[in-house]
Amino acid sequence: MSSVEKPSNKGQAWFCTTGLPSDIVVEVDDMSFHLHKFPLMSKSRKLFNLITQQESNQTNSIQPQQQHEQDEIDEDEIVEEQCHVTFTGFPGGPEAFETAVKLCYGVKIELSSSNVASLRCAGEFLEMTEDYSEDNLVSKTERFLSQKVFKSIKDSIKTLKSCEVLIPLAETLGIKQRCIDSIISKASSIDPALFGWPANEAGASNDRCSTSKQVLWNGIDPSTRRKCVNAIMNEDYWFEDLTLLRFPLFKELISAMRSAELNHELIEICVMHYAKKYIPGVSRSIRKPLPLTSSFSSSSTEAEQKELLETLISNLPLEKSSKPSTATRFLFGLLRTANILNASEACRKALEKKIGLQLGEATLDDLLIPSYSYLNETLYDVDCVERILSHFLESLDARNVADEEGNDGAGTSPVLMIVGKLIDGYLSEIASDTNLMPDKFYNFAISLPDEARLFDDGLYRAIDVYLKAHPSVSELEREKICGLLQCEKLTLEACTHAAQNERLPLRAVVQVLFFEQLQLRHAIAGTLMAAEAAAVEPESHSAAALEEEDDDREGLRLELGLELDGAPHVQEGSSTWRSAVRDNQVLRLDMDSMRTRVHQLERECSSMKKVIEKIDKSGLHGGAGGGWRASLGRKFGCKFKTQVCDSHESTVVDTRKTRHQQQRQHHPHHE
């Protein structure tokens, strides 16, 4: 069999080394192939027709008067000079034609997912069909597509990638659409629950170690789902292969996925990978704006990046992902990039709405979105976060309505408490911005519902930071901002700190002092109730024990028919009774002492109120160096320990549940 090769150092010429001189030259783009007519004509109907036509035209063009001179010319030279074929726009270029030529010469060709589409188009172009010659190029490539490519999502993506330079012929032959259908079919069979499966499980499948070395993942034996894991992991993260597609083809694929109602989490992962590849700025988690030159690749302009970003966002599913922790950070990265590129309002609104659906998965660093607009004087984009919070509350209200209609009860959602803590932390961060106006701080803080805060310690900390960073705020604005606080929702630690906070207005401090005394009273009352319960329990327990002991002794006496001496029994019972009475008397003395202390505290609180009223009437205010606080300390001997209020301290969190129950029991009476 003849060998066919492409010499490496002969410029743009390709020669067939069969030992015979070539009788036809085929030009494909800028490459010249020096070949032989017979092998080409035996496999390609198109080349057969072209060569036959040229030979016919060549014979008819010879004039009679030149017949004698033409007969003396060697026939091989005539063929070599005049049999010349040129192909422009050949599908697959010189590489595809070279492979087709090898098949014509009987050389075994190697098909792959990357070249099968171009060879299928080349076979169609050259008319290398089965009805012309057996085991021809068209039948070989179709068989490879059906048996190899369309059975693997990774190979289908590679073949789809190769179709980009073969359009429109690849579309006419249906190769592109068949690749898209194959990808969707394989992707739809993947269990979304396996998206978070450990990646090292794929390598473990090839390990023939004993089963004792296998570990559980979330309590599930990996061997029970080994086939499903291998089906995904053996694809070597086919999501990354999608990023090799040009954007028009990727967009067409995503649209087909959405039309096929593919799992929205899978679509979201595909878009995430593509955006991270071509919009590098979305992968950065930073608090300060970046220049465009460092955020985006230099190969594309700002307008191209903007168009790409807006198209990707428009193809993001609006549904909330079941595992949105990574997606949430990615969405915030897209939002930052959209602000940098000044994307359309519809684009940013869609992002904000989607982020609002999963705000409970966000972190404080995610919310710290820099302000890229020169019209906004604040360091962070507070308006954007306020809109995101609004979308979250709207979605939460919709879910509560659905729960009520389903008779499941609305209640306070746990995610609302998480978001409340997150927003209070955000308030504390932005409070130190000197350009943040009091009205904006107040409106943002009040936008969170009251039930989102079990305790107002986080809000108090934000208010304290704001008043410290804005000393020029008027007294009226101070009172308005402090009016956000519900003093009954402050812990004892927060009340102690607020009672001696010089930045708070007088009215707020008076309310704090009142509720601080109220909390002390409730705490003492709870201690008394516990003491009374402890006093009753030993007494009843002793009486029950004596009665049970008498019953046991009487039953034993009747069963044995014996007369037992009762003296020891009476003596033992009398001793136990005297001990119980003695303990009861001690407890009563302790209770009397506690009651006396409560009365003293009530008198002190009443006196304190009168003094404060006098100070208020006399026109003294908290701004006068804290003199009224000092007078209170001298009059009543009240000394409060200064401490920083932090709602995230473990001591505060651990005692919240008990204090909240006590407040609900006693507040209605005092209101």
Coordinates of C-alpha atoms in Angstrom, one line a residue, residues 97-456:
F97 CA -8.6 17.8 2.8
E98 CA -5.3 16.1 3.7
T99 CA -7.2 13.5 5.8
A100 CA -9.7 12.9 3.0
V101 CA -6.8 12.4 0.6
K102 CA -5.3 9.8 2.9
L103 CA -8.6 7.9 2.9
C104 CA -8.5 8.0 -0.9
Y105 CA -5.0 6.4 -0.9
G106 CA -6.2 3.7 1.5
V107 CA -4.4 5.0 4.6
K108 CA -6.1 4.5 7.9
I109 CA -7.4 7.8 9.3
E110 CA -7.9 8.7 13.0
L111 CA -11.2 10.3 13.8
S112 CA -11.7 12.4 17.0
S113 CA -14.4 14.6 18.5
S114 CA -12.4 17.6 17.3
N115 CA -12.0 16.7 13.6
V116 CA -15.1 14.5 12.9
A117 CA -17.3 17.5 12.1
S118 CA -14.9 19.0 9.6
L119 CA -14.3 15.6 7.9
R120 CA -18.1 15.0 7.7
C121 CA -18.4 18.4 5.9
A122 CA -15.4 17.6 3.7
G123 CA -17.0 14.2 2.8
E124 CA -20.2 16.0 1.9
F125 CA -18.3 18.6 -0.1
L126 CA -16.3 16.0 -2.1
E127 CA -19.3 13.7 -2.4
M128 CA -17.5 10.8 -0.8
T129 CA -20.7 8.9 -0.1
E130 CA -21.4 5.2 0.4
D131 CA -23.4 4.8 -2.9
Y132 CA -20.3 5.9 -4.8
S133 CA -17.7 3.9 -2.9
E134 CA -18.0 1.4 0.0
D135 CA -16.7 2.4 3.4
N136 CA -16.4 6.0 2.3
L137 CA -15.7 9.2 4.4
V138 CA -19.4 10.1 5.0
S139 CA -20.4 6.7 6.4
K140 CA -17.2 6.6 8.6
T141 CA -17.8 10.0 10.1
E142 CA -21.6 9.4 10.7
R143 CA -20.8 6.1 12.4
F144 CA -18.2 7.8 14.6
L145 CA -20.7 10.6 15.5
S146 CA -23.5 8.2 16.6
Q147 CA -21.3 5.6 18.3
K148 CA -18.7 7.9 20.0
V149 CA -19.5 11.6 20.0
F150 CA -23.2 11.7 20.9
K151 CA -22.7 9.2 23.8
S152 CA -20.5 11.7 25.7
I153 CA -21.3 15.2 26.8
K154 CA -17.6 16.2 26.7
D155 CA -17.1 14.9 23.1
S156 CA -20.3 16.6 22.0
I157 CA -19.0 19.9 23.3
K158 CA -15.7 19.5 21.5
T159 CA -17.5 18.6 18.2
L160 CA -19.9 21.6 18.7
K161 CA -16.8 23.8 19.2
S162 CA -15.4 22.6 15.8
C163 CA -18.7 23.5 14.1
E164 CA -18.0 27.2 14.6
V165 CA -15.8 27.5 11.5
L166 CA -18.0 25.1 9.5
I167 CA -21.2 27.1 9.5
P168 CA -23.4 27.1 7.4
L169 CA -22.6 23.6 6.1
A170 CA -22.6 22.1 9.7
E171 CA -26.1 23.5 10.2
T172 CA -27.3 22.1 6.9
L173 CA -26.1 18.7 7.8
G174 CA -27.6 19.0 11.3
I175 CA -24.3 18.4 13.1
K176 CA -24.6 21.5 15.3
Q177 CA -28.2 20.8 16.3
R178 CA -27.4 17.1 17.0
C179 CA -24.5 18.2 19.3
I180 CA -26.8 20.6 21.2
D181 CA -29.5 17.9 21.6
S182 CA -26.9 15.4 22.8
I183 CA -25.5 17.9 25.4
I184 CA -29.0 18.7 26.7
S185 CA -30.0 15.0 26.8
K186 CA -26.9 14.0 28.8
A187 CA -27.1 17.0 31.1
S188 CA -30.8 16.4 31.9
S189 CA -29.9 12.9 33.2
I190 CA -27.5 14.3 35.8
D191 CA -28.8 14.4 39.4
P192 CA -28.5 18.0 40.7
A193 CA -27.9 16.6 44.2
L194 CA -24.5 15.4 43.0
F195 CA -23.3 18.9 42.0
G196 CA -21.7 19.2 45.5
W197 CA -20.2 15.6 45.5
P198 CA -16.6 15.5 46.6
A199 CA -14.3 15.6 43.6
N200 CA -11.8 13.1 45.0
E201 CA -14.5 10.4 44.7
A202 CA -13.7 10.1 41.0
G203 CA -10.2 9.0 41.7
A204 CA -11.4 6.7 44.4
S205 CA -13.4 4.7 41.9
N206 CA -10.3 3.4 40.3
D207 CA -8.7 2.4 43.6
R208 CA -9.0 -1.3 44.3
C209 CA -8.4 -0.9 48.0
S210 CA -10.5 -2.6 50.6
T211 CA -13.9 -1.2 51.4
S212 CA -12.7 -0.4 54.9
K213 CA -10.8 2.6 53.5
Q214 CA -14.0 4.1 52.1
V215 CA -15.4 7.1 53.9
L216 CA -19.0 8.3 54.3
W217 CA -20.0 11.6 52.7
N218 CA -23.0 13.1 54.5
G219 CA -23.8 9.7 55.9
I220 CA -24.0 8.1 52.5
D221 CA -21.8 5.2 51.4
P222 CA -20.0 6.3 48.2
S223 CA -20.2 2.8 46.7
T224 CA -24.0 3.0 46.5
R225 CA -23.9 5.9 44.0
R226 CA -20.5 5.2 42.4
K227 CA -22.0 4.9 38.9
C228 CA -23.7 8.3 39.2
V229 CA -20.5 10.0 40.5
N230 CA -18.4 8.4 37.7
A231 CA -20.9 9.6 35.1
I232 CA -20.2 13.2 36.2
M233 CA -16.6 13.1 37.3
N234 CA -15.3 11.1 34.3
E235 CA -16.3 14.1 32.2
D236 CA -13.5 16.1 33.8
Y237 CA -15.6 19.1 34.6
W238 CA -17.4 19.5 31.3
F239 CA -18.5 22.9 32.5
E240 CA -15.1 24.2 31.7
D241 CA -15.3 22.9 28.2
L242 CA -18.3 25.1 27.6
T243 CA -16.1 28.2 28.0
L244 CA -14.3 27.2 24.8
L245 CA -17.4 28.0 22.8
R246 CA -17.7 31.4 21.1
F247 CA -20.4 33.5 22.7
P248 CA -23.0 33.3 19.9
L249 CA -22.9 29.5 20.0
F250 CA -22.8 29.4 23.8
K251 CA -25.8 31.7 23.9
E252 CA -27.7 29.4 21.5
L253 CA -26.9 26.4 23.7
I254 CA -28.1 28.2 26.9
S255 CA -31.3 29.2 25.1
A256 CA -31.9 25.6 24.1
M257 CA -31.3 24.5 27.7
R258 CA -33.9 26.9 28.9
S259 CA -36.3 25.9 26.2
A260 CA -35.9 22.3 27.3
E261 CA -36.6 23.3 30.9
L262 CA -33.3 22.0 32.1
N263 CA -32.5 22.2 35.8
H264 CA -31.9 25.9 36.6
E265 CA -29.0 25.1 38.9
L266 CA -27.2 23.5 36.0
I267 CA -27.8 26.4 33.7
E268 CA -26.6 28.8 36.5
I269 CA -23.4 26.8 36.8
C270 CA -22.8 27.0 33.1
V271 CA -23.3 30.7 33.0
M272 CA -21.0 31.1 36.1
H273 CA -18.1 29.3 34.5
Y274 CA -18.5 31.3 31.2
A275 CA -18.6 34.6 33.0
K276 CA -15.6 33.8 35.2
K277 CA -13.6 32.9 32.1
Y278 CA -14.4 36.1 30.0
I279 CA -15.2 38.6 32.8
P280 CA -12.4 38.0 35.3
G281 CA -13.6 40.9 37.6
V282 CA -16.6 38.8 38.9
S283 CA -14.2 36.4 40.7
R284 CA -12.8 39.2 42.9
S285 CA -14.1 39.7 46.3
I286 CA -12.9 43.2 47.2
R287 CA -14.3 46.3 48.8
K288 CA -12.8 49.1 46.7
P289 CA -13.4 49.7 43.0
L290 CA -10.9 48.4 40.4
P291 CA -9.7 50.2 37.3
L292 CA -11.1 48.7 34.1
T293 CA -7.7 47.8 32.9
S294 CA -7.1 45.4 35.8
S295 CA -10.6 44.0 35.9
F296 CA -11.1 42.9 32.3
S297 CA -9.1 41.2 29.6
S298 CA -7.3 43.5 27.2
S299 CA -8.5 41.4 24.2
S300 CA -12.1 42.8 24.4
T301 CA -13.3 46.4 24.5
E302 CA -15.5 47.8 27.3
A303 CA -18.6 47.8 25.0
E304 CA -18.0 44.1 24.2
Q305 CA -17.7 43.3 27.9
K306 CA -20.9 45.2 28.6
E307 CA -22.8 43.3 25.9
L308 CA -21.5 40.0 27.1
L309 CA -22.4 40.8 30.7
E310 CA -25.9 41.9 29.9
T311 CA -26.5 38.8 27.8
L312 CA -25.3 36.5 30.5
I313 CA -27.4 38.1 33.1
S314 CA -30.5 37.9 30.9
N315 CA -29.9 34.2 30.6
L316 CA -29.6 33.6 34.4
P317 CA -32.6 31.7 35.8
L318 CA -34.5 33.7 38.4
E319 CA -35.2 30.7 40.6
K320 CA -33.3 30.5 43.9
S321 CA -30.6 27.8 43.9
S322 CA -30.8 25.1 46.6
K323 CA -27.0 25.6 47.1
P324 CA -26.6 29.3 46.6
S325 CA -23.6 30.0 48.9
T326 CA -21.1 30.2 46.0
A327 CA -23.7 31.6 43.6
T328 CA -24.5 34.5 45.9
R329 CA -20.9 35.7 45.9
F330 CA -20.8 35.3 42.2
L331 CA -23.9 37.4 41.8
F332 CA -22.5 40.2 43.9
G333 CA -19.4 40.0 41.7
L334 CA -21.6 40.4 38.6
L335 CA -23.3 43.3 40.3
R336 CA -20.0 45.1 41.0
T337 CA -19.0 44.6 37.4
A338 CA -22.3 45.8 36.1
N339 CA -21.8 49.0 38.1
I340 CA -18.3 49.5 36.7
L341 CA -19.4 49.0 33.1
N342 CA -22.5 51.1 33.7
A343 CA -24.8 48.3 32.5
S344 CA -28.4 48.9 31.7
E345 CA -30.9 49.5 34.5
A346 CA -32.9 46.3 33.6
C347 CA -29.7 44.3 33.9
R348 CA -28.9 45.6 37.4
K349 CA -32.5 45.3 38.5
A350 CA -32.5 41.6 37.5
L351 CA -29.3 41.0 39.4
E352 CA -30.6 42.8 42.5
K353 CA -33.9 40.9 42.5
K354 CA -32.1 37.5 42.2
I355 CA -29.7 38.4 45.0
G356 CA -32.7 39.5 47.1
L357 CA -34.1 35.9 46.8
Q358 CA -31.1 34.5 48.5
L359 CA -30.0 37.4 50.7
G360 CA -29.8 35.0 53.7
E361 CA -26.8 33.4 52.2
A362 CA -24.8 36.6 51.8
T363 CA -22.0 37.8 54.0
L364 CA -21.2 41.3 55.3
D365 CA -18.3 41.5 52.8
D366 CA -20.7 40.9 49.9
L367 CA -22.9 43.8 51.0
L368 CA -20.1 46.3 51.0
I369 CA -20.5 47.3 47.4
P370 CA -18.4 50.3 46.5
S371 CA -20.1 53.4 45.1
Y372 CA -18.9 53.8 41.5
S373 CA -21.1 56.8 40.7
Y374 CA -19.7 60.3 41.1
L375 CA -23.2 61.4 42.0
N376 CA -23.2 59.3 45.1
E377 CA -21.1 60.8 47.9
T378 CA -21.1 57.8 50.2
L379 CA -18.3 55.2 50.2
Y380 CA -20.7 52.3 49.8
D381 CA -23.8 52.0 47.6
V382 CA -26.4 52.1 50.3
D383 CA -29.3 52.6 47.9
C384 CA -28.4 49.3 46.1
V385 CA -28.4 47.3 49.3
E386 CA -31.7 48.9 50.3
R387 CA -33.2 47.8 47.0
I388 CA -31.9 44.3 47.6
L389 CA -33.4 44.2 51.1
S390 CA -36.7 45.4 49.6
H391 CA -36.7 42.5 47.1
F392 CA -35.9 40.1 50.0
L393 CA -38.8 41.3 52.1
E394 CA -41.2 41.1 49.1
S395 CA -40.3 37.5 48.4
L396 CA -40.6 36.7 52.1
D397 CA -44.1 38.2 52.2
A398 CA -45.1 36.1 49.2
R399 CA -43.8 33.0 50.9
N400 CA -45.7 33.8 54.1
V401 CA -48.9 34.3 52.2
A402 CA -48.4 31.0 50.5
D403 CA -47.8 29.4 53.9
E404 CA -51.0 30.9 55.3
E405 CA -53.0 29.6 52.4
G406 CA -51.5 26.2 52.9
N407 CA -52.4 26.4 56.6
D408 CA -48.7 26.0 57.6
G409 CA -48.6 29.2 59.6
A410 CA -46.5 32.2 58.7
G411 CA -44.5 32.9 62.0
T412 CA -41.2 34.6 62.1
S413 CA -38.9 33.1 59.5
P414 CA -35.4 32.0 60.7
V415 CA -33.9 33.6 57.5
L416 CA -35.4 36.9 58.5
M417 CA -33.5 36.8 61.8
I418 CA -30.3 36.0 59.8
V419 CA -30.9 38.9 57.5
G420 CA -31.7 41.2 60.5
K421 CA -28.3 40.4 62.0
L422 CA -26.6 40.9 58.6
I423 CA -28.2 44.3 58.1
D424 CA -27.3 45.5 61.6
G425 CA -23.7 44.6 60.9
Y426 CA -23.9 46.5 57.6
L427 CA -25.3 49.5 59.4
S428 CA -22.4 49.4 61.8
E429 CA -20.0 49.4 58.9
I430 CA -21.5 52.3 56.9
A431 CA -22.2 54.4 60.1
S432 CA -18.6 55.6 60.2
D433 CA -19.0 57.2 56.7
T434 CA -19.0 61.0 57.4
N435 CA -21.0 61.6 54.1
L436 CA -23.9 59.4 55.2
M437 CA -26.8 61.7 55.9
P438 CA -29.0 61.2 59.0
D439 CA -32.2 60.7 57.0
K440 CA -30.5 58.0 54.8
F441 CA -29.2 56.2 57.9
Y442 CA -32.7 56.4 59.5
N443 CA -34.6 55.3 56.5
F444 CA -32.4 52.3 55.9
A445 CA -32.5 51.2 59.5
I446 CA -36.3 51.5 59.7
S447 CA -36.8 49.5 56.5
L448 CA -36.1 46.3 58.4
P449 CA -39.2 45.0 60.3
D450 CA -39.2 44.8 64.1
E451 CA -39.6 41.0 64.1
A452 CA -36.2 40.7 62.4
R453 CA -34.5 41.8 65.6
L454 CA -34.9 39.6 68.7
F455 CA -32.6 42.1 70.5
D456 CA -31.6 45.6 69.5

